[in-house]
């Protein structure tokens, strides 16, 4: 910058170099001075996270720098020329949630340094953690009331937001647990309606699972959990008398039994040959079996509770039956291919066919005793009813077969291995010897799931000016199968998919590189996206894309409305069209930019109507205002849309002002309006013509139908030839003297009609017929038929006439003209007479 200082007769120039500065674009921008930048802790190392951006007032090139507090860890590196900031160390919000750095900009002479803070945002990367001092055993008295709190579990998740919220669940190995946990507080309670019973179960094992609320980690939704196992010890309370377990009791004395002398004798029914341990309850033989006098002994045994002070409390009595029998000394035993075995493992694919046996298991069970001592039941215990064992009853030895019952439950995605207990329990022996073997099945995955979209449809909006290759929407589908079966590939198809493409791996939909979106041409697209695994299993979702309209068209005037004739008192209308697709981009406002003189017209901003100022009511006022004798104005009119940014168009409208006519009334007003819209007048004229045409057709149809009804021809009568009589000279002065056609026509019956034709039968034109000539003498042969006669025609037909017969005398009307009705009737009657006379002749 140059400053000018005046000292009388000379000037001095001083050059000042201003320091560079950063642009402050706010925390939501990806360039500027890096102030208040938010950065997720799962951002990969090496990511370009920001661009420092500044300038020098003199336009000098600038360099950027970045430093940290002495002794603090450096997380970022900046390129001195481009200003690109790169993450060089992994971030951990739980360790440090705010990083302070010094950013600098220099033009070589001046250096500006700013201290900025970068906030590390949370990602869901921490599991809920149970405290290390959490006890593994909880003692609970058996008389604790239902619904009582017995322990509070607490886990801590160091994440923030939903990823830091912890919810608790119970995962119990028992079929029906007696405990419940509050999902939010972690308070462990006895379920309502459940009680603890020391006598039934002294220990309960429960697993507490702590789950966080889920969150985004490296671009994917992730829910993390941890678990801890609690052992609930039920503390006995004095609430019931002793109860013998497993009654009735049976004991057996075998030939090889040996006596024991250090037990307390039994008083009742033992004959002094049996004793019992007062602590363990074990009954022993005091003598050798050979000294026993009976085969069966029924011994009464009393069990008493003892207080801590040694006082005996409640008691119970039971009977123990002891039988002297041979020895049953062999329990059932499971064998594998290499001898006795109690663990069998098998690897197989999930969802085997139901009814199929597990071929990889080769199990044999054997009891070396004989008879009823070697008879036992086989039973399979495990999750659900997936498998069934056959046979269920065995005598001595059998090959064990395990069949599949519930194929759907054997699901790799639910559990990758299954553990079952195979039990062999003797049936008819008092010892009820038994054996147990574990069957462990390792499941292998199959492609039994199709990918599933997170939603059945996706809705996206994209501006119409988006360049080719713009991101539209991201779709997500997951496949729970493992390995390549769980890899999802995306594709799109459908009539609306031509302008779009999808990344096969990520599911991000873009516009085609060549695509040009225009909301005025088409604003709605829909197509289908397909998620498919490696075996061709797939699912579909529908995508709806709306092209958002932008204001990219200027209003255009109608060329037919740029020359107008204005009648004083009536407006003229200017029209413009904006081709944008949506409001307010296509809403037009009209205004007058210029007219000479200026203060003569008003214009409606919404409709585009131009009218004279209210004070201009005659041509005299117009001529006083204007210097133009032709009263023609050139008005500059602007049409402006309401979009953002707004576009406008101006044009020159020539308006010729004229005086209104003296005609008044609604028709005049209508015609004046039609001058502005000629198509309206043309439509009116067309309507009138169509109505007149319909009326004419209707009247003609009615007249035609009535004439047809009035002129019906009666069936021809049969002509009977009569014997000829001497003929006399006809008196044509009185043609109706003789009877004709049964005397229908007589002179005295004739009347002169004075009224109109009753049937309105005007299809016969009025004409006068000359009187027929005197008939000639009868010839020997009948004359030939008239020239107009054709074979097949009816011989003679007489039309019916519903009217009075007119006389031959022609009367004139008061106006001196013949009555056409009377003339028509007379002519028709004469024609009939001629026909009748010719019929009588022949």
PDB file of C-alpha atoms in Angstrom, residues 463-738:
ATOM      1  CA  UNK A 463     -30.373 -30.717  -6.945  1.00  0.00           C
ATOM      2  CA  UNK A 464     -30.844 -30.593 -10.688  1.00  0.00           C
ATOM      3  CA  UNK A 465     -27.518 -28.826 -11.228  1.00  0.00           C
ATOM      4  CA  UNK A 466     -25.564 -31.659  -9.618  1.00  0.00           C
ATOM      5  CA  UNK A 467     -22.670 -32.698 -11.869  1.00  0.00           C
ATOM      6  CA  UNK A 468     -22.313 -36.191 -13.208  1.00  0.00           C
ATOM      7  CA  UNK A 469     -20.956 -38.639 -10.659  1.00  0.00           C
ATOM      8  CA  UNK A 470     -22.683 -36.955  -7.703  1.00  0.00           C
ATOM      9  CA  UNK A 471     -23.590 -39.079  -4.692  1.00  0.00           C
ATOM     10  CA  UNK A 472     -27.321 -39.703  -4.407  1.00  0.00           C
ATOM     11  CA  UNK A 473     -27.942 -42.122  -1.512  1.00  0.00           C
ATOM     12  CA  UNK A 474     -26.255 -45.005   0.261  1.00  0.00           C
ATOM     13  CA  UNK A 475     -28.089 -48.296   0.719  1.00  0.00           C
ATOM     14  CA  UNK A 476     -27.083 -50.982   3.185  1.00  0.00           C
ATOM     15  CA  UNK A 477     -27.810 -54.702   3.240  1.00  0.00           C
ATOM     16  CA  UNK A 478     -26.368 -57.315   5.567  1.00  0.00           C
ATOM     17  CA  UNK A 479     -25.983 -61.083   5.235  1.00  0.00           C
ATOM     18  CA  UNK A 480     -25.430 -62.993   8.513  1.00  0.00           C
ATOM     19  CA  UNK A 481     -23.704 -65.850   6.709  1.00  0.00           C
ATOM     20  CA  UNK A 482     -19.953 -66.206   7.154  1.00  0.00           C
ATOM     21  CA  UNK A 483     -17.091 -66.009   4.697  1.00  0.00           C
ATOM     22  CA  UNK A 484     -17.779 -65.188   1.075  1.00  0.00           C
ATOM     23  CA  UNK A 485     -21.466 -65.945   1.600  1.00  0.00           C
ATOM     24  CA  UNK A 486     -21.718 -62.885   3.807  1.00  0.00           C
ATOM     25  CA  UNK A 487     -20.172 -60.574   1.176  1.00  0.00           C
ATOM     26  CA  UNK A 488     -22.891 -58.467  -0.469  1.00  0.00           C
ATOM     27  CA  UNK A 489     -22.724 -57.030  -3.984  1.00  0.00           C
ATOM     28  CA  UNK A 490     -25.085 -54.297  -5.099  1.00  0.00           C
ATOM     29  CA  UNK A 491     -26.650 -53.577  -8.476  1.00  0.00           C
ATOM     30  CA  UNK A 492     -29.554 -51.493  -9.762  1.00  0.00           C
ATOM     31  CA  UNK A 493     -32.106 -51.996 -12.482  1.00  0.00           C
ATOM     32  CA  UNK A 494     -35.450 -50.647 -13.619  1.00  0.00           C
ATOM     33  CA  UNK A 495     -36.795 -48.116 -16.099  1.00  0.00           C
ATOM     34  CA  UNK A 496     -35.619 -45.203 -13.951  1.00  0.00           C
ATOM     35  CA  UNK A 497     -32.070 -46.493 -13.381  1.00  0.00           C
ATOM     36  CA  UNK A 498     -30.508 -45.296 -16.646  1.00  0.00           C
ATOM     37  CA  UNK A 499     -29.121 -42.113 -15.115  1.00  0.00           C
ATOM     38  CA  UNK A 500     -27.655 -43.821 -12.032  1.00  0.00           C
ATOM     39  CA  UNK A 501     -24.976 -46.318 -11.063  1.00  0.00           C
ATOM     40  CA  UNK A 502     -24.048 -48.013  -7.810  1.00  0.00           C
ATOM     41  CA  UNK A 503     -20.772 -49.015  -6.219  1.00  0.00           C
ATOM     42  CA  UNK A 504     -21.010 -52.835  -6.050  1.00  0.00           C
ATOM     43  CA  UNK A 505     -19.193 -53.047  -2.712  1.00  0.00           C
ATOM     44  CA  UNK A 506     -20.281 -49.966  -0.768  1.00  0.00           C
ATOM     45  CA  UNK A 507     -23.876 -49.543  -1.943  1.00  0.00           C
ATOM     46  CA  UNK A 508     -23.392 -45.841  -2.705  1.00  0.00           C
ATOM     47  CA  UNK A 509     -25.544 -44.708  -5.627  1.00  0.00           C
ATOM     48  CA  UNK A 510     -24.142 -42.014  -7.937  1.00  0.00           C
ATOM     49  CA  UNK A 511     -25.406 -40.284 -11.016  1.00  0.00           C
ATOM     50  CA  UNK A 512     -23.851 -41.386 -14.305  1.00  0.00           C
ATOM     51  CA  UNK A 513     -20.808 -39.300 -15.289  1.00  0.00           C
ATOM     52  CA  UNK A 514     -22.675 -38.132 -18.362  1.00  0.00           C
ATOM     53  CA  UNK A 515     -26.011 -37.592 -16.597  1.00  0.00           C
ATOM     54  CA  UNK A 516     -27.635 -34.183 -16.868  1.00  0.00           C
ATOM     55  CA  UNK A 517     -30.479 -33.720 -14.389  1.00  0.00           C
ATOM     56  CA  UNK A 518     -33.280 -31.334 -15.244  1.00  0.00           C
ATOM     57  CA  UNK A 519     -36.337 -31.035 -13.017  1.00  0.00           C
ATOM     58  CA  UNK A 520     -38.268 -29.395 -15.851  1.00  0.00           C
ATOM     59  CA  UNK A 521     -37.808 -32.486 -18.023  1.00  0.00           C
ATOM     60  CA  UNK A 522     -38.309 -35.127 -15.313  1.00  0.00           C
ATOM     61  CA  UNK A 523     -38.293 -34.657 -11.562  1.00  0.00           C
ATOM     62  CA  UNK A 524     -39.124 -38.154 -10.258  1.00  0.00           C
ATOM     63  CA  UNK A 525     -37.156 -41.371 -10.727  1.00  0.00           C
ATOM     64  CA  UNK A 526     -37.632 -44.746  -9.103  1.00  0.00           C
ATOM     65  CA  UNK A 527     -35.763 -47.978  -9.590  1.00  0.00           C
ATOM     66  CA  UNK A 528     -34.763 -51.102  -7.717  1.00  0.00           C
ATOM     67  CA  UNK A 529     -31.500 -51.898  -5.971  1.00  0.00           C
ATOM     68  CA  UNK A 530     -30.463 -55.516  -5.613  1.00  0.00           C
ATOM     69  CA  UNK A 531     -28.260 -56.978  -2.871  1.00  0.00           C
ATOM     70  CA  UNK A 532     -26.843 -60.365  -3.842  1.00  0.00           C
ATOM     71  CA  UNK A 533     -24.460 -62.785  -2.194  1.00  0.00           C
ATOM     72  CA  UNK A 534     -21.938 -65.019  -3.935  1.00  0.00           C
ATOM     73  CA  UNK A 535     -24.482 -67.814  -4.445  1.00  0.00           C
ATOM     74  CA  UNK A 536     -27.078 -65.609  -6.094  1.00  0.00           C
ATOM     75  CA  UNK A 537     -29.400 -65.158  -3.126  1.00  0.00           C
ATOM     76  CA  UNK A 538     -30.712 -61.642  -3.150  1.00  0.00           C
ATOM     77  CA  UNK A 539     -33.273 -59.158  -1.896  1.00  0.00           C
ATOM     78  CA  UNK A 540     -34.633 -55.968  -3.405  1.00  0.00           C
ATOM     79  CA  UNK A 541     -35.371 -52.449  -2.211  1.00  0.00           C
ATOM     80  CA  UNK A 542     -36.910 -49.571  -4.106  1.00  0.00           C
ATOM     81  CA  UNK A 543     -35.194 -46.204  -4.452  1.00  0.00           C
ATOM     82  CA  UNK A 544     -37.133 -42.983  -5.045  1.00  0.00           C
ATOM     83  CA  UNK A 545     -35.091 -40.010  -6.286  1.00  0.00           C
ATOM     84  CA  UNK A 546     -36.532 -36.510  -6.513  1.00  0.00           C
ATOM     85  CA  UNK A 547     -34.723 -33.929  -8.660  1.00  0.00           C
ATOM     86  CA  UNK A 548     -34.924 -30.637  -6.771  1.00  0.00           C
ATOM     87  CA  UNK A 549     -35.733 -27.696  -8.969  1.00  0.00           C
ATOM     88  CA  UNK A 550     -33.324 -24.746  -9.106  1.00  0.00           C
ATOM     89  CA  UNK A 551     -34.011 -21.355 -10.540  1.00  0.00           C
ATOM     90  CA  UNK A 552     -32.247 -21.762 -13.877  1.00  0.00           C
ATOM     91  CA  UNK A 553     -34.755 -20.214 -16.307  1.00  0.00           C
ATOM     92  CA  UNK A 554     -35.584 -16.599 -16.910  1.00  0.00           C
ATOM     93  CA  UNK A 555     -39.156 -15.513 -17.627  1.00  0.00           C
ATOM     94  CA  UNK A 556     -39.984 -15.243 -21.351  1.00  0.00           C
ATOM     95  CA  UNK A 557     -42.644 -12.919 -22.751  1.00  0.00           C
ATOM     96  CA  UNK A 558     -45.358 -14.060 -25.119  1.00  0.00           C
ATOM     97  CA  UNK A 559     -44.558 -12.376 -28.434  1.00  0.00           C
ATOM     98  CA  UNK A 560     -48.263 -12.071 -29.259  1.00  0.00           C
ATOM     99  CA  UNK A 561     -48.835  -9.742 -26.323  1.00  0.00           C
ATOM    100  CA  UNK A 562     -46.213  -7.098 -27.116  1.00  0.00           C
ATOM    101  CA  UNK A 563     -48.554  -4.913 -29.169  1.00  0.00           C
ATOM    102  CA  UNK A 564     -51.801  -3.977 -27.451  1.00  0.00           C
ATOM    103  CA  UNK A 565     -54.753  -1.713 -28.100  1.00  0.00           C
ATOM    104  CA  UNK A 566     -56.110  -0.251 -24.894  1.00  0.00           C
ATOM    105  CA  UNK A 567     -59.644   1.111 -24.637  1.00  0.00           C
ATOM    106  CA  UNK A 568     -59.965   3.688 -21.945  1.00  0.00           C
ATOM    107  CA  UNK A 569     -61.402   2.002 -18.885  1.00  0.00           C
ATOM    108  CA  UNK A 570     -60.314  -1.505 -19.878  1.00  0.00           C
ATOM    109  CA  UNK A 571     -56.936  -3.112 -19.036  1.00  0.00           C
ATOM    110  CA  UNK A 572     -54.587  -4.992 -21.345  1.00  0.00           C
ATOM    111  CA  UNK A 573     -52.729  -8.076 -20.198  1.00  0.00           C
ATOM    112  CA  UNK A 574     -49.063  -8.975 -20.708  1.00  0.00           C
ATOM    113  CA  UNK A 575     -48.040 -12.602 -20.280  1.00  0.00           C
ATOM    114  CA  UNK A 576     -44.688 -14.219 -19.555  1.00  0.00           C
ATOM    115  CA  UNK A 577     -43.780 -17.830 -18.840  1.00  0.00           C
ATOM    116  CA  UNK A 578     -41.041 -19.245 -16.588  1.00  0.00           C
ATOM    117  CA  UNK A 579     -40.101 -22.844 -17.451  1.00  0.00           C
ATOM    118  CA  UNK A 580     -38.853 -23.719 -13.961  1.00  0.00           C
ATOM    119  CA  UNK A 581     -40.680 -26.683 -12.441  1.00  0.00           C
ATOM    120  CA  UNK A 582     -41.545 -25.527  -8.934  1.00  0.00           C
ATOM    121  CA  UNK A 583     -42.611 -22.501  -6.986  1.00  0.00           C
ATOM    122  CA  UNK A 584     -41.355 -19.927  -6.237  1.00  0.00           C
ATOM    123  CA  UNK A 585     -38.940 -20.301  -9.161  1.00  0.00           C
ATOM    124  CA  UNK A 586     -41.763 -20.108 -11.711  1.00  0.00           C
ATOM    125  CA  UNK A 587     -43.837 -17.415  -9.964  1.00  0.00           C
ATOM    126  CA  UNK A 588     -43.578 -14.155 -11.946  1.00  0.00           C
ATOM    127  CA  UNK A 589     -43.905 -10.563 -10.757  1.00  0.00           C
ATOM    128  CA  UNK A 590     -44.573  -7.851 -13.324  1.00  0.00           C
ATOM    129  CA  UNK A 591     -43.538  -4.202 -13.139  1.00  0.00           C
ATOM    130  CA  UNK A 592     -43.210  -1.165 -15.413  1.00  0.00           C
ATOM    131  CA  UNK A 593     -39.619  -0.088 -15.686  1.00  0.00           C
ATOM    132  CA  UNK A 594     -40.072   2.902 -17.948  1.00  0.00           C
ATOM    133  CA  UNK A 595     -42.752   4.811 -19.884  1.00  0.00           C
ATOM    134  CA  UNK A 596     -42.874   8.301 -21.302  1.00  0.00           C
ATOM    135  CA  UNK A 597     -44.547  10.114 -19.663  1.00  0.00           C
ATOM    136  CA  UNK A 598     -43.992   8.070 -16.570  1.00  0.00           C
ATOM    137  CA  UNK A 599     -47.138   8.614 -14.548  1.00  0.00           C
ATOM    138  CA  UNK A 600     -49.825   7.233 -16.856  1.00  0.00           C
ATOM    139  CA  UNK A 601     -50.001   3.425 -16.367  1.00  0.00           C
ATOM    140  CA  UNK A 602     -50.496   1.082 -13.420  1.00  0.00           C
ATOM    141  CA  UNK A 603     -49.564  -2.613 -13.602  1.00  0.00           C
ATOM    142  CA  UNK A 604     -50.803  -5.521 -11.509  1.00  0.00           C
ATOM    143  CA  UNK A 605     -47.659  -7.310 -10.280  1.00  0.00           C
ATOM    144  CA  UNK A 606     -49.361 -10.725 -10.154  1.00  0.00           C
ATOM    145  CA  UNK A 607     -51.593 -10.826 -13.271  1.00  0.00           C
ATOM    146  CA  UNK A 608     -49.600  -8.587 -15.646  1.00  0.00           C
ATOM    147  CA  UNK A 609     -52.613  -6.358 -16.391  1.00  0.00           C
ATOM    148  CA  UNK A 610     -51.771  -2.796 -17.456  1.00  0.00           C
ATOM    149  CA  UNK A 611     -54.363  -0.080 -17.072  1.00  0.00           C
ATOM    150  CA  UNK A 612     -54.475   3.703 -17.160  1.00  0.00           C
ATOM    151  CA  UNK A 613     -54.267   5.775 -14.020  1.00  0.00           C
ATOM    152  CA  UNK A 614     -57.701   6.340 -12.482  1.00  0.00           C
ATOM    153  CA  UNK A 615     -57.725  10.028 -13.422  1.00  0.00           C
ATOM    154  CA  UNK A 616     -57.384   9.275 -17.170  1.00  0.00           C
ATOM    155  CA  UNK A 617     -60.987   8.877 -18.314  1.00  0.00           C
ATOM    156  CA  UNK A 618     -61.026  10.297 -21.840  1.00  0.00           C
ATOM    157  CA  UNK A 619     -58.921  10.783 -24.934  1.00  0.00           C
ATOM    158  CA  UNK A 620     -58.733  14.487 -24.221  1.00  0.00           C
ATOM    159  CA  UNK A 621     -56.741  13.834 -21.059  1.00  0.00           C
ATOM    160  CA  UNK A 622     -54.509  11.391 -22.922  1.00  0.00           C
ATOM    161  CA  UNK A 623     -53.800  13.909 -25.678  1.00  0.00           C
ATOM    162  CA  UNK A 624     -53.051  16.608 -23.106  1.00  0.00           C
ATOM    163  CA  UNK A 625     -50.502  14.322 -21.474  1.00  0.00           C
ATOM    164  CA  UNK A 626     -48.807  13.084 -24.627  1.00  0.00           C
ATOM    165  CA  UNK A 627     -47.096  14.983 -27.393  1.00  0.00           C
ATOM    166  CA  UNK A 628     -47.805  12.066 -29.721  1.00  0.00           C
ATOM    167  CA  UNK A 629     -50.820  12.542 -31.912  1.00  0.00           C
ATOM    168  CA  UNK A 630     -51.189   8.828 -32.538  1.00  0.00           C
ATOM    169  CA  UNK A 631     -51.575   8.122 -28.746  1.00  0.00           C
ATOM    170  CA  UNK A 632     -49.141   5.200 -28.853  1.00  0.00           C
ATOM    171  CA  UNK A 633     -46.869   4.440 -25.922  1.00  0.00           C
ATOM    172  CA  UNK A 634     -43.784   2.258 -25.712  1.00  0.00           C
ATOM    173  CA  UNK A 635     -43.693   0.799 -22.200  1.00  0.00           C
ATOM    174  CA  UNK A 636     -40.686  -1.110 -20.845  1.00  0.00           C
ATOM    175  CA  UNK A 637     -42.083  -4.020 -18.803  1.00  0.00           C
ATOM    176  CA  UNK A 638     -40.092  -6.336 -16.550  1.00  0.00           C
ATOM    177  CA  UNK A 639     -41.016  -9.936 -15.662  1.00  0.00           C
ATOM    178  CA  UNK A 640     -39.113 -11.170 -12.592  1.00  0.00           C
ATOM    179  CA  UNK A 641     -39.344 -14.583 -10.934  1.00  0.00           C
ATOM    180  CA  UNK A 642     -39.216 -15.168  -7.179  1.00  0.00           C
ATOM    181  CA  UNK A 643     -36.422 -17.700  -7.182  1.00  0.00           C
ATOM    182  CA  UNK A 644     -33.053 -17.342  -5.499  1.00  0.00           C
ATOM    183  CA  UNK A 645     -31.134 -15.951  -7.244  1.00  0.00           C
ATOM    184  CA  UNK A 646     -33.904 -14.154  -9.077  1.00  0.00           C
ATOM    185  CA  UNK A 647     -33.949 -13.782 -12.887  1.00  0.00           C
ATOM    186  CA  UNK A 648     -35.765 -11.131 -14.843  1.00  0.00           C
ATOM    187  CA  UNK A 649     -36.535 -10.203 -18.447  1.00  0.00           C
ATOM    188  CA  UNK A 650     -37.576  -6.872 -19.897  1.00  0.00           C
ATOM    189  CA  UNK A 651     -39.418  -6.088 -23.097  1.00  0.00           C
ATOM    190  CA  UNK A 652     -41.032  -3.151 -24.844  1.00  0.00           C
ATOM    191  CA  UNK A 653     -44.798  -3.222 -25.125  1.00  0.00           C
ATOM    192  CA  UNK A 654     -46.493  -0.878 -27.619  1.00  0.00           C
ATOM    193  CA  UNK A 655     -49.866   0.291 -26.376  1.00  0.00           C
ATOM    194  CA  UNK A 656     -52.306   2.109 -28.662  1.00  0.00           C
ATOM    195  CA  UNK A 657     -54.911   4.018 -26.613  1.00  0.00           C
ATOM    196  CA  UNK A 658     -58.333   4.573 -28.109  1.00  0.00           C
ATOM    197  CA  UNK A 659     -61.709   5.923 -27.055  1.00  0.00           C
ATOM    198  CA  UNK A 660     -64.381   3.515 -25.845  1.00  0.00           C
ATOM    199  CA  UNK A 661     -67.444   3.039 -28.097  1.00  0.00           C
ATOM    200  CA  UNK A 662     -70.924   4.274 -27.122  1.00  0.00           C
ATOM    201  CA  UNK A 663     -72.264   0.739 -26.935  1.00  0.00           C
ATOM    202  CA  UNK A 664     -73.140  -0.319 -23.462  1.00  0.00           C
ATOM    203  CA  UNK A 665     -74.240  -3.450 -21.757  1.00  0.00           C
ATOM    204  CA  UNK A 666     -72.754  -6.858 -20.994  1.00  0.00           C
ATOM    205  CA  UNK A 667     -72.361  -7.728 -24.702  1.00  0.00           C
ATOM    206  CA  UNK A 668     -70.246  -4.642 -25.233  1.00  0.00           C
ATOM    207  CA  UNK A 669     -68.117  -5.468 -22.202  1.00  0.00           C
ATOM    208  CA  UNK A 670     -67.690  -9.010 -23.477  1.00  0.00           C
ATOM    209  CA  UNK A 671     -66.671  -7.862 -26.964  1.00  0.00           C
ATOM    210  CA  UNK A 672     -64.150  -5.448 -25.485  1.00  0.00           C
ATOM    211  CA  UNK A 673     -62.609  -8.254 -23.491  1.00  0.00           C
ATOM    212  CA  UNK A 674     -62.573 -10.411 -26.603  1.00  0.00           C
ATOM    213  CA  UNK A 675     -60.274  -7.913 -28.227  1.00  0.00           C
ATOM    214  CA  UNK A 676     -57.633  -8.978 -25.743  1.00  0.00           C
ATOM    215  CA  UNK A 677     -58.454 -12.667 -26.150  1.00  0.00           C
ATOM    216  CA  UNK A 678     -59.769 -13.385 -29.711  1.00  0.00           C
ATOM    217  CA  UNK A 679     -59.992 -17.116 -28.998  1.00  0.00           C
ATOM    218  CA  UNK A 680     -62.739 -16.426 -26.463  1.00  0.00           C
ATOM    219  CA  UNK A 681     -64.879 -14.731 -29.117  1.00  0.00           C
ATOM    220  CA  UNK A 682     -64.139 -17.508 -31.609  1.00  0.00           C
ATOM    221  CA  UNK A 683     -65.277 -20.078 -29.056  1.00  0.00           C
ATOM    222  CA  UNK A 684     -68.532 -18.208 -28.481  1.00  0.00           C
ATOM    223  CA  UNK A 685     -69.307 -18.056 -32.224  1.00  0.00           C
ATOM    224  CA  UNK A 686     -68.514 -21.754 -32.603  1.00  0.00           C
ATOM    225  CA  UNK A 687     -70.855 -22.578 -29.723  1.00  0.00           C
ATOM    226  CA  UNK A 688     -73.723 -20.600 -31.240  1.00  0.00           C
ATOM    227  CA  UNK A 689     -73.243 -22.307 -34.617  1.00  0.00           C
ATOM    228  CA  UNK A 690     -73.236 -25.762 -33.011  1.00  0.00           C
ATOM    229  CA  UNK A 691     -76.427 -24.994 -31.060  1.00  0.00           C
ATOM    230  CA  UNK A 692     -78.171 -23.745 -34.227  1.00  0.00           C
ATOM    231  CA  UNK A 693     -77.067 -26.857 -36.076  1.00  0.00           C
ATOM    232  CA  UNK A 694     -78.501 -29.129 -33.392  1.00  0.00           C
ATOM    233  CA  UNK A 695     -81.815 -27.215 -33.358  1.00  0.00           C
ATOM    234  CA  UNK A 696     -82.083 -27.453 -37.174  1.00  0.00           C
ATOM    235  CA  UNK A 697     -81.396 -31.194 -37.161  1.00  0.00           C
ATOM    236  CA  UNK A 698     -83.957 -31.715 -34.404  1.00  0.00           C
ATOM    237  CA  UNK A 699     -86.715 -29.767 -36.195  1.00  0.00           C
ATOM    238  CA  UNK A 700     -86.005 -31.543 -39.483  1.00  0.00           C
ATOM    239  CA  UNK A 701     -86.161 -34.921 -37.755  1.00  0.00           C
ATOM    240  CA  UNK A 702     -89.493 -34.129 -36.128  1.00  0.00           C
ATOM    241  CA  UNK A 703     -91.002 -32.966 -39.446  1.00  0.00           C
ATOM    242  CA  UNK A 704     -89.709 -36.027 -41.265  1.00  0.00           C
ATOM    243  CA  UNK A 705     -91.130 -38.435 -38.662  1.00  0.00           C
ATOM    244  CA  UNK A 706     -94.567 -36.778 -38.754  1.00  0.00           C
ATOM    245  CA  UNK A 707     -94.665 -36.779 -42.546  1.00  0.00           C
ATOM    246  CA  UNK A 708     -93.802 -40.474 -42.630  1.00  0.00           C
ATOM    247  CA  UNK A 709     -96.640 -41.209 -40.225  1.00  0.00           C
ATOM    248  CA  UNK A 710     -99.118 -39.082 -42.270  1.00  0.00           C
ATOM    249  CA  UNK A 711     -98.244 -40.628 -45.652  1.00  0.00           C
ATOM    250  CA  UNK A 712     -98.529 -44.293 -44.812  1.00  0.00           C
ATOM    251  CA  UNK A 713     -99.978 -46.298 -47.822  1.00  0.00           C
ATOM    252  CA  UNK A 714    -102.846 -48.635 -47.071  1.00  0.00           C
ATOM    253  CA  UNK A 715    -102.641 -52.203 -48.381  1.00  0.00           C
ATOM    254  CA  UNK A 716    -103.908 -52.502 -51.970  1.00  0.00           C
ATOM    255  CA  UNK A 717    -107.428 -53.688 -52.325  1.00  0.00           C
ATOM    256  CA  UNK A 718    -108.386 -56.629 -54.462  1.00  0.00           C
ATOM    257  CA  UNK A 719    -109.844 -55.495 -57.840  1.00  0.00           C
ATOM    258  CA  UNK A 720    -112.981 -57.435 -58.833  1.00  0.00           C
ATOM    259  CA  UNK A 721    -113.955 -57.245 -62.513  1.00  0.00           C
ATOM    260  CA  UNK A 722    -117.607 -56.541 -62.966  1.00  0.00           C
ATOM    261  CA  UNK A 723    -119.891 -57.039 -65.939  1.00  0.00           C
ATOM    262  CA  UNK A 724    -119.722 -54.022 -68.092  1.00  0.00           C
ATOM    263  CA  UNK A 725    -122.678 -51.702 -68.104  1.00  0.00           C
ATOM    264  CA  UNK A 726    -123.651 -49.262 -70.755  1.00  0.00           C
ATOM    265  CA  UNK A 727    -121.652 -46.161 -70.169  1.00  0.00           C
ATOM    266  CA  UNK A 728    -122.983 -42.728 -70.461  1.00  0.00           C
ATOM    267  CA  UNK A 729    -121.275 -39.509 -70.952  1.00  0.00           C
ATOM    268  CA  UNK A 730    -119.655 -38.547 -67.714  1.00  0.00           C
ATOM    269  CA  UNK A 731    -120.583 -35.256 -66.274  1.00  0.00           C
ATOM    270  CA  UNK A 732    -117.309 -33.778 -65.300  1.00  0.00           C
ATOM    271  CA  UNK A 733    -119.036 -30.832 -63.875  1.00  0.00           C
ATOM    272  CA  UNK A 734    -120.104 -33.041 -60.963  1.00  0.00           C
ATOM    273  CA  UNK A 735    -117.473 -35.740 -60.764  1.00  0.00           C
ATOM    274  CA  UNK A 736    -118.563 -37.082 -57.394  1.00  0.00           C
ATOM    275  CA  UNK A 737    -122.159 -37.846 -58.232  1.00  0.00           C
ATOM    276  CA  UNK A 738    -121.716 -41.619 -58.583  1.00  0.00           C
TER     277      UNK A 738
END
